[in-house]
CSV table of C-alpha atoms and ligand atoms in Angstrom, one decimal:
chain,number,residue,atom,x,y,z
A,49,MET,CA,-17.8,4.6,-4.3
A,50,ALA,CA,-14.5,3.1,-5.4
A,51,HIS,CA,-14.1,2.8,-9.2
A,52,ASN,CA,-13.0,-0.4,-10.9
A,53,GLU,CA,-9.5,-0.3,-12.6
A,54,ARG,CA,-9.9,0.6,-16.1
A,55,VAL,CA,-7.2,1.8,-18.8
A,56,PHE,CA,-7.5,4.2,-21.2
A,57,SER,CA,-5.0,5.7,-24.0
A,58,GLY,CA,-4.7,6.9,-27.4
A,59,MET,CA,-2.7,7.9,-30.2
A,60,GLN,CA,-3.1,10.5,-33.1
A,61,PRO,CA,-3.4,9.4,-36.7
A,62,THR,CA,-1.4,11.9,-38.0
A,63,GLY,CA,1.3,9.7,-39.9
A,64,SER,CA,3.0,6.4,-39.2
A,65,LEU,CA,3.8,5.5,-35.6
A,66,HIS,CA,7.4,5.6,-34.4
A,67,LEU,CA,9.9,4.3,-32.2
A,68,GLY,CA,8.9,6.8,-29.6
A,69,ASN,CA,5.3,5.9,-29.5
A,70,TYR,CA,6.3,2.3,-29.5
A,71,LEU,CA,8.8,2.4,-26.5
A,72,GLY,CA,7.1,5.1,-24.7
A,73,ALA,CA,3.7,3.8,-24.7
A,74,MET,CA,2.7,0.8,-26.9
A,75,LEU,CA,4.6,-1.8,-25.1
A,76,GLN,CA,3.0,-0.7,-21.9
A,77,TRP,CA,-0.5,-0.9,-23.3
A,78,ILE,CA,0.1,-4.6,-24.4
A,79,GLU,CA,1.4,-5.4,-21.0
A,80,TRP,CA,-1.8,-3.8,-19.2
A,81,GLN,CA,-4.0,-5.7,-21.6
A,82,LYS,CA,-2.9,-9.0,-19.9
A,83,THR,CA,-4.4,-8.1,-16.7
A,84,ARG,CA,-7.0,-5.2,-17.0
A,85,GLU,CA,-9.9,-3.9,-18.8
A,86,CYS,CA,-8.4,-1.7,-21.6
A,87,ILE,CA,-9.5,0.8,-24.1
A,88,TYR,CA,-7.4,1.8,-26.9
A,89,CYS,CA,-8.5,4.8,-29.1
A,90,VAL,CA,-7.3,6.4,-32.5
A,91,VAL,CA,-7.9,9.9,-31.6
A,92,ASP,CA,-9.0,11.3,-34.8
A,93,LEU,CA,-10.8,14.1,-33.1
A,94,HIS,CA,-7.4,15.4,-31.7
A,95,ALA,CA,-5.6,14.9,-35.0
A,96,ILE,CA,-8.2,17.6,-36.7
A,97,THR,CA,-6.7,20.4,-34.3
A,98,VAL,CA,-4.4,20.7,-37.3
A,99,TRP,CA,-5.3,20.6,-40.8
A,100,GLN,CA,-5.7,16.9,-42.1
A,101,ASP,CA,-6.6,15.9,-45.7
A,102,PRO,CA,-9.7,13.7,-45.4
A,103,LYS,CA,-8.2,10.8,-47.5
A,104,GLU,CA,-4.9,10.8,-45.6
A,105,LEU,CA,-6.9,10.9,-42.4
A,106,ARG,CA,-8.7,7.9,-43.2
A,107,THR,CA,-5.7,6.0,-44.2
A,108,ALA,CA,-3.6,7.3,-41.2
A,109,THR,CA,-6.6,6.0,-38.9
A,110,ARG,CA,-6.4,2.7,-40.4
A,111,LEU,CA,-2.6,2.6,-40.4
A,112,VAL,CA,-2.5,3.4,-36.5
A,113,ALA,CA,-5.2,0.9,-35.7
A,114,ALA,CA,-3.1,-1.8,-37.9
A,115,SER,CA,-0.1,-0.7,-35.8
A,116,TYR,CA,-1.7,-1.3,-32.6
A,117,ILE,CA,-2.7,-4.8,-33.6
A,118,ALA,CA,0.7,-5.5,-35.2
A,119,SER,CA,2.3,-4.6,-31.8
A,120,GLY,CA,0.2,-7.1,-30.0
A,121,LEU,CA,-2.9,-5.4,-29.1
A,122,ASP,CA,-5.8,-7.8,-29.2
A,123,PRO,CA,-9.0,-6.2,-30.4
A,124,LYS,CA,-11.3,-9.1,-29.0
A,125,LYS,CA,-9.8,-8.5,-25.7
A,126,SER,CA,-9.2,-4.7,-25.5
A,127,ILE,CA,-11.6,-2.2,-26.9
A,128,LEU,CA,-10.1,-0.6,-30.0
A,129,PHE,CA,-12.0,2.0,-32.0
A,130,ASN,CA,-11.5,5.4,-33.5
A,131,GLN,CA,-12.7,8.4,-31.4
A,132,SER,CA,-15.2,10.2,-33.7
A,133,GLN,CA,-17.4,7.1,-33.5
A,134,VAL,CA,-18.4,7.7,-29.9
A,135,THR,CA,-19.8,11.3,-29.7
A,136,ALA,CA,-19.5,11.3,-25.5
A,137,HIS,CA,-16.1,12.4,-26.3
A,138,ALA,CA,-16.9,15.7,-27.9
A,139,GLU,CA,-20.0,16.3,-25.7
A,140,LEU,CA,-18.0,15.8,-22.5
A,141,ALA,CA,-15.1,17.9,-23.9
A,142,TRP,CA,-17.7,20.8,-24.2
A,143,ILE,CA,-18.6,20.2,-20.7
A,144,PHE,CA,-15.1,20.3,-19.7
A,145,ASN,CA,-14.5,23.6,-21.6
A,146,CYS,CA,-16.8,25.0,-19.0
A,147,VAL,CA,-15.1,23.3,-16.0
A,148,ALA,CA,-11.6,24.0,-16.9
A,149,ARG,CA,-10.2,27.5,-16.4
A,150,LEU,CA,-8.4,29.6,-18.9
A,151,GLY,CA,-5.2,29.8,-16.6
A,152,TRP,CA,-5.0,26.0,-16.6
A,153,LEU,CA,-4.8,25.9,-20.3
A,154,ASN,CA,-2.4,28.8,-20.5
A,155,ARG,CA,0.1,26.6,-18.8
A,156,MET,CA,0.3,23.9,-21.3
A,157,THR,CA,3.6,23.6,-22.7
A,158,GLN,CA,2.5,21.3,-25.7
A,159,PHE,CA,0.2,24.0,-27.0
A,160,LYS,CA,2.9,26.5,-26.7
A,161,GLU,CA,5.2,24.2,-28.8
A,162,LYS,CA,2.6,23.1,-31.4
A,163,ALA,CA,1.2,26.6,-31.9
A,164,GLY,CA,4.6,28.1,-32.4
A,165,LYS,CA,5.1,31.9,-32.7
A,166,ASP,CA,1.9,32.8,-34.7
A,167,ARG,CA,-0.6,31.7,-31.9
A,168,GLU,CA,-3.4,33.9,-33.3
A,169,LYS,CA,-3.6,31.5,-36.1
A,170,ALA,CA,-3.9,28.2,-34.2
A,171,SER,CA,-7.2,26.5,-34.1
A,172,VAL,CA,-9.4,27.0,-30.9
A,173,GLY,CA,-9.2,23.2,-31.1
A,174,LEU,CA,-5.6,23.0,-30.6
A,175,TYR,CA,-5.8,25.1,-27.4
A,176,ALA,CA,-8.8,23.2,-26.0
A,177,TYR,CA,-7.2,19.8,-26.9
A,178,PRO,CA,-6.4,19.1,-23.2
A,179,ASN,CA,-10.1,19.2,-22.4
A,180,LEU,CA,-10.8,16.9,-25.1
A,181,MET,CA,-8.2,14.4,-23.8
A,182,ALA,CA,-9.7,14.7,-20.3
A,183,ALA,CA,-12.8,13.8,-21.7
A,184,ASP,CA,-11.3,10.7,-23.6
A,185,ILE,CA,-10.2,9.5,-20.1
A,186,LEU,CA,-13.2,10.1,-17.8
A,187,ALA,CA,-16.0,9.4,-20.3
A,188,TYR,CA,-14.9,5.8,-19.4
A,189,HIS,CA,-14.2,6.4,-15.8
A,190,ALA,CA,-10.7,5.2,-16.7
A,191,THR,CA,-8.4,5.1,-13.7
A,192,HIS,CA,-4.9,4.5,-15.4
A,193,VAL,CA,-3.5,6.3,-18.7
A,194,PRO,CA,-0.2,4.6,-20.0
A,195,VAL,CA,1.7,7.3,-22.0
A,196,GLY,CA,5.1,8.5,-22.7
A,197,GLU,CA,6.6,11.4,-20.5
A,198,ASP,CA,5.3,14.2,-22.8
A,199,GLN,CA,1.5,13.6,-21.8
A,200,LYS,CA,2.2,13.9,-18.2
A,201,GLN,CA,0.9,17.5,-18.0
A,202,HIS,CA,-2.1,16.8,-19.8
A,203,ILE,CA,-3.1,13.9,-17.4
A,204,GLU,CA,-2.5,16.1,-14.6
A,205,LEU,CA,-5.0,18.5,-16.1
A,206,ALA,CA,-7.5,15.9,-16.5
A,207,ARG,CA,-7.1,15.2,-12.7
A,208,ASP,CA,-7.6,18.8,-12.1
A,209,ILE,CA,-10.8,18.8,-14.3
A,210,ALA,CA,-12.2,15.6,-12.6
A,211,GLN,CA,-11.6,17.1,-9.1
A,212,LYS,CA,-13.2,20.5,-10.0
A,213,PHE,CA,-16.4,18.8,-11.6
A,214,ASN,CA,-16.6,16.5,-8.3
A,215,SER,CA,-16.3,19.5,-6.0
A,216,ASP,CA,-18.5,21.8,-8.2
A,217,PHE,CA,-21.3,19.3,-8.4
A,218,LYS,CA,-20.7,17.8,-5.1
A,219,ASP,CA,-24.4,18.1,-4.0
A,220,SER,CA,-25.9,16.9,-7.1
A,221,ILE,CA,-23.5,13.8,-7.4
A,222,VAL,CA,-24.6,12.8,-4.0
A,223,ALA,CA,-28.2,13.4,-4.6
A,224,HIS,CA,-27.8,11.1,-7.6
A,225,GLY,CA,-26.7,8.2,-5.5
A,226,HIS,CA,-22.8,8.5,-5.3
A,227,ASP,CA,-22.8,8.9,-1.4
A,228,ASP,CA,-19.2,9.8,-1.3
A,229,GLY,CA,-19.4,12.7,-3.9
A,230,VAL,CA,-17.1,11.2,-6.3
A,231,PHE,CA,-18.3,10.9,-9.7
A,232,PHE,CA,-15.1,10.8,-11.7
A,233,PRO,CA,-12.1,9.0,-10.6
A,234,LEU,CA,-8.6,10.9,-10.6
A,235,PRO,CA,-6.7,9.2,-13.5
A,236,GLU,CA,-3.3,8.3,-13.0
A,237,PRO,CA,-0.7,8.6,-15.7
A,238,VAL,CA,1.5,5.5,-15.9
A,239,ILE,CA,4.8,6.4,-17.2
A,240,THR,CA,6.7,3.2,-17.1
A,241,GLY,CA,7.5,2.2,-20.8
A,242,PRO,CA,11.1,0.9,-21.6
A,243,ALA,CA,12.0,4.5,-22.8
A,244,THR,CA,9.5,7.2,-21.8
A,245,ARG,CA,11.2,9.9,-23.8
A,246,VAL,CA,12.9,8.9,-27.0
A,247,MET,CA,14.7,11.7,-28.7
A,248,SER,CA,15.3,12.5,-32.4
A,249,LEU,CA,17.8,10.6,-34.2
A,250,ARG,CA,19.2,14.0,-35.7
A,251,ASP,CA,18.9,15.9,-32.4
A,252,GLY,CA,19.3,14.4,-28.9
A,253,THR,CA,17.8,17.5,-27.5
A,254,LYS,CA,14.4,17.1,-29.4
A,255,LYS,CA,11.6,14.8,-28.8
A,256,MET,CA,11.4,12.0,-31.6
A,257,SER,CA,8.0,13.2,-33.3
A,258,LYS,CA,5.6,12.6,-36.1
A,259,SER,CA,5.6,16.2,-37.1
A,260,ASP,CA,9.6,16.4,-37.4
A,261,PRO,CA,10.0,17.6,-41.1
A,262,SER,CA,12.9,15.2,-41.3
A,263,ASP,CA,12.1,11.5,-41.7
A,264,LEU,CA,15.7,10.8,-40.8
A,265,SER,CA,14.7,12.1,-37.3
A,266,ARG,CA,12.6,8.9,-36.5
A,267,ILE,CA,12.3,5.3,-36.9
A,268,ASN,CA,8.5,4.4,-38.2
A,269,LEU,CA,7.1,1.1,-37.3
A,270,THR,CA,6.5,0.8,-41.2
A,271,ASP,CA,10.2,1.3,-42.1
A,272,ASP,CA,11.9,-1.7,-43.7
A,273,ALA,CA,15.2,-3.3,-42.3
A,274,GLU,CA,17.3,-1.3,-44.9
A,275,THR,CA,15.6,2.1,-43.9
A,276,ILE,CA,16.0,1.2,-40.1
A,277,ALA,CA,19.7,0.6,-40.7
A,278,ARG,CA,20.1,3.5,-42.8
A,279,LYS,CA,18.6,5.9,-40.6
A,280,ILE,CA,20.6,4.6,-37.4
A,281,ARG,CA,24.0,5.0,-39.5
A,282,LYS,CA,23.0,8.5,-40.2
A,283,ALA,CA,22.1,9.3,-36.6
A,284,LYS,CA,24.0,12.0,-34.9
A,285,THR,CA,26.7,11.2,-32.4
A,286,ASP,CA,29.7,12.7,-30.7
A,287,PRO,CA,33.2,11.8,-31.3
A,288,ASP,CA,34.0,9.7,-28.3
A,289,ALA,CA,33.6,6.1,-27.7
A,290,LEU,CA,30.6,4.8,-25.6
A,291,PRO,CA,31.2,5.0,-21.6
A,292,SER,CA,30.9,1.7,-19.3
A,293,GLU,CA,28.9,3.6,-16.7
A,294,PRO,CA,25.5,5.6,-17.2
A,295,ALA,CA,27.4,8.5,-15.3
A,296,GLY,CA,29.4,8.8,-18.6
A,297,LEU,CA,26.4,9.6,-20.7
A,298,LYS,CA,25.6,12.9,-19.1
A,299,GLU,CA,26.0,16.0,-21.3
A,300,ARG,CA,25.9,13.6,-24.4
A,301,PRO,CA,22.4,13.7,-25.4
A,302,GLU,CA,22.8,11.6,-28.7
A,303,ALA,CA,24.7,8.9,-26.9
A,304,GLN,CA,22.3,8.9,-24.0
A,305,ASN,CA,19.3,8.5,-26.4
A,306,LEU,CA,20.8,5.7,-28.5
A,307,VAL,CA,22.0,3.7,-25.6
A,308,GLY,CA,18.5,4.2,-24.0
A,309,ILE,CA,16.8,3.1,-27.4
A,310,TYR,CA,19.4,-0.1,-27.5
A,311,ALA,CA,18.5,-0.9,-23.9
A,312,ALA,CA,15.0,-0.5,-24.3
A,313,LEU,CA,15.0,-2.8,-27.5
A,314,THR,CA,16.8,-5.4,-25.8
A,315,GLY,CA,15.0,-5.2,-22.6
A,316,LYS,CA,17.9,-4.2,-20.5
A,317,ALA,CA,18.6,-1.6,-18.0
A,318,VAL,CA,21.0,0.9,-19.4
A,319,GLU,CA,23.8,0.0,-16.9
A,320,ASP,CA,23.6,-3.7,-18.1
A,321,ALA,CA,23.6,-2.4,-21.7
A,322,LEU,CA,26.5,-0.4,-21.2
A,323,GLY,CA,28.0,-3.5,-19.9
A,324,ASP,CA,27.8,-5.0,-23.5
A,325,VAL,CA,28.5,-2.0,-25.6
A,326,GLY,CA,30.7,0.3,-23.2
A,327,GLY,CA,33.9,1.1,-24.9
A,328,LEU,CA,32.8,0.3,-28.4
A,329,ALA,CA,33.1,3.3,-31.1
A,330,PHE,CA,29.8,4.5,-32.5
A,331,SER,CA,30.2,2.7,-35.7
A,332,GLU,CA,30.4,-0.6,-34.3
A,333,PHE,CA,27.6,0.1,-31.8
A,334,LYS,CA,25.2,1.4,-34.5
A,335,ALA,CA,25.6,-2.0,-36.2
A,336,ARG,CA,24.3,-3.7,-33.1
A,337,LEU,CA,21.5,-1.1,-32.5
A,338,ALA,CA,20.4,-1.7,-36.0
A,339,ASP,CA,20.3,-5.5,-35.5
A,340,ALA,CA,18.3,-5.0,-32.3
A,341,ALA,CA,15.8,-2.3,-34.0
A,342,VAL,CA,15.3,-4.5,-36.9
A,343,ALA,CA,14.9,-7.7,-34.8
A,344,ALA,CA,12.0,-6.0,-32.8
A,345,LEU,CA,10.3,-3.8,-35.5
A,346,GLU,CA,10.5,-5.9,-38.8
A,347,PRO,CA,7.8,-8.3,-37.8
A,348,VAL,CA,5.7,-5.5,-36.7
A,349,GLY,CA,6.1,-3.7,-39.9
A,350,ALA,CA,5.4,-6.8,-42.0
A,351,GLU,CA,2.1,-7.2,-40.1
A,352,ILE,CA,1.0,-3.7,-40.6
A,353,ARG,CA,1.7,-4.0,-44.3
A,354,ARG,CA,-0.4,-7.3,-44.3
A,355,MET,CA,-3.1,-5.7,-42.5
A,356,MET,CA,-3.1,-2.4,-44.7
A,357,ALA,CA,-3.8,-4.6,-47.7
A,358,GLU,CA,-7.5,-5.5,-46.1
A,359,PRO,CA,-8.7,-2.0,-44.9
A,360,ASP,CA,-12.2,-3.4,-44.9
A,361,GLU,CA,-11.2,-5.7,-42.1
A,362,ILE,CA,-9.7,-2.8,-40.2
A,363,ASP,CA,-12.8,-0.8,-40.5
A,364,ARG,CA,-14.8,-3.8,-39.1
A,365,ILE,CA,-12.7,-4.1,-36.1
A,366,LEU,CA,-13.0,-0.2,-35.4
A,367,ILE,CA,-16.7,-0.2,-35.9
A,368,ASP,CA,-17.0,-3.2,-33.6
A,369,GLY,CA,-14.7,-1.4,-31.1
A,370,GLY,CA,-17.0,1.8,-31.4
A,371,THR,CA,-20.2,-0.2,-30.5
A,372,ARG,CA,-18.5,-1.6,-27.4
A,373,ALA,CA,-17.1,1.7,-26.5
A,374,ARG,CA,-20.3,3.3,-26.6
A,375,ALA,CA,-21.9,0.8,-24.3
A,376,VAL,CA,-19.3,1.7,-21.7
A,377,ALA,CA,-19.5,5.7,-22.2
A,378,ASP,CA,-23.2,6.1,-22.7
A,379,PRO,CA,-24.4,5.5,-19.2
A,380,VAL,CA,-21.5,7.6,-17.8
A,381,MET,CA,-22.8,10.5,-20.1
A,382,LYS,CA,-26.4,10.0,-19.2
A,383,GLN,CA,-25.4,10.2,-15.4
A,384,VAL,CA,-23.2,13.5,-16.3
A,385,ARG,CA,-26.4,15.0,-17.9
A,386,GLU,CA,-28.5,14.3,-14.9
A,387,ILE,CA,-25.7,15.7,-12.4
A,388,ILE,CA,-25.4,18.8,-14.4
A,389,GLY,CA,-29.2,19.6,-14.7
A,390,PHE,CA,-30.1,18.9,-18.2
A,391,ILE,CA,-33.5,18.0,-19.0
A,392,GLY,CA,-34.3,14.8,-21.0
A,393,ALA,CA,-31.1,13.1,-20.0
D,269,LIG,P1,0.6,11.2,-29.4
D,269,LIG,O1,-0.1,10.6,-30.6
D,269,LIG,O2,1.5,12.4,-29.7
D,269,LIG,O3,1.6,10.1,-28.9
D,269,LIG,C1,1.1,8.5,-28.6
D,269,LIG,C2,1.7,8.2,-27.4
D,269,LIG,O4,3.2,8.0,-27.6
D,269,LIG,C3,3.8,8.7,-26.7
D,269,LIG,N1,5.1,9.3,-27.2
D,269,LIG,C4,6.3,9.1,-26.9
D,269,LIG,N2,7.1,8.5,-25.9
D,269,LIG,C5,8.4,8.6,-25.8
D,269,LIG,N3,8.9,9.0,-26.5
D,269,LIG,C6,8.4,10.0,-27.7
D,269,LIG,N4,9.5,10.7,-28.5
D,269,LIG,C7,7.2,9.9,-27.7
D,269,LIG,N5,6.5,10.5,-28.6
D,269,LIG,C8,5.1,10.2,-28.4
D,269,LIG,C9,3.2,9.8,-26.1
D,269,LIG,O5,3.3,10.2,-24.8
D,269,LIG,C10,1.9,9.1,-26.1
D,269,LIG,O6,1.6,8.1,-25.0
D,269,LIG,N6,-2.6,13.7,-26.7
D,269,LIG,C11,-2.0,12.3,-27.0
D,269,LIG,C12,-2.9,11.4,-27.3
D,269,LIG,C13,-4.4,11.3,-26.5
D,269,LIG,C14,-4.4,10.4,-25.2
D,269,LIG,C15,-5.7,10.8,-25.0
D,269,LIG,C16,-3.6,9.9,-24.5
D,269,LIG,C17,-5.5,11.7,-26.7
D,269,LIG,N7,-6.2,11.4,-25.8
D,269,LIG,C18,-6.0,10.0,-23.6
D,269,LIG,C19,-4.0,9.2,-23.2
D,269,LIG,C20,-5.3,9.4,-23.1
D,269,LIG,C21,-1.1,12.5,-28.3
D,269,LIG,O7,-1.1,13.5,-28.9
D,269,LIG,O8,-0.2,11.4,-28.0
């Protein structure tokens, strides 16, 4: 049975969203919403793989939901909810813990980065996190997953899990009416945002990230115009002027990153962007970049602040989304239980 196209993606409520989330994923989400059935999630179960203060978690969950809406997500059209409301995620994640192999998880680069040197002290949840991510996607039989470059490996794992489940339970899947033996679709990563890997403003070799201790390393969607301009002024650069051709950005990670951001914000290809700014000194280029960033982000930040003043309204939207998400995931989970052989499914 061919699966209908359905989009699923999520972001962690572990602080304000930043320019990397926006250019790498969010803008694609908004594009997909125009033509497809989309489910967008604030992944609070993922967030608690590292310690979260309960009060801050609630605020961060609202902040991320407000950021989605301020960026253009329409909660009437798409389903917008926080993950913990739908128990299917945790239940299917457990089942996938029993499908995925240790060797597969041992290869996940993000766990190695996040756990750091003292791996023994990392939570079991941080290690099993990719199985939960596979469950997020597959509980809805989602087929397309718009994300930034850093999530590619996790989605490939979700495909492996879907495939192994389909093959382990093939006979049962057929017996339950799926004649082609395919229960879970193999989800596709969609990595086509205007900038799929935005780097830190302080170090062009490191990804822009919510967990970087330096706030100067990232532009948050909630930053005001002055803060955005200051962070760009302080961004690390090299001593040379900007090249006129993309080839001239090689071995210049900071220049490459800032030009990539400028191109993404102005909706241009890097080549065309360099047509505008090639030959400029960084000081002049940074002023243009700041203008472009403020023009794109200031209205988003203002809308986030407006929404955060009405937390009950955000909660109402999330709870409504939770009901709609359960209506999609519950029938899938009922079939999963039957296929596995659980009584009382
Ligand atoms: P998270 O919360 O780290 O990031 C959310 C989205 O933003 C993208 N992203 C970036 N893109 C470009 N440059 C960057 N510097 C950058 N930083 C982050 C991420 O690729 C992601 O698309 N595990 C996921 C959340 C998740 C999920 C899912 C995603 C949980 N379940 C199911 C898709 C489907 C995460 O931690 O993303």
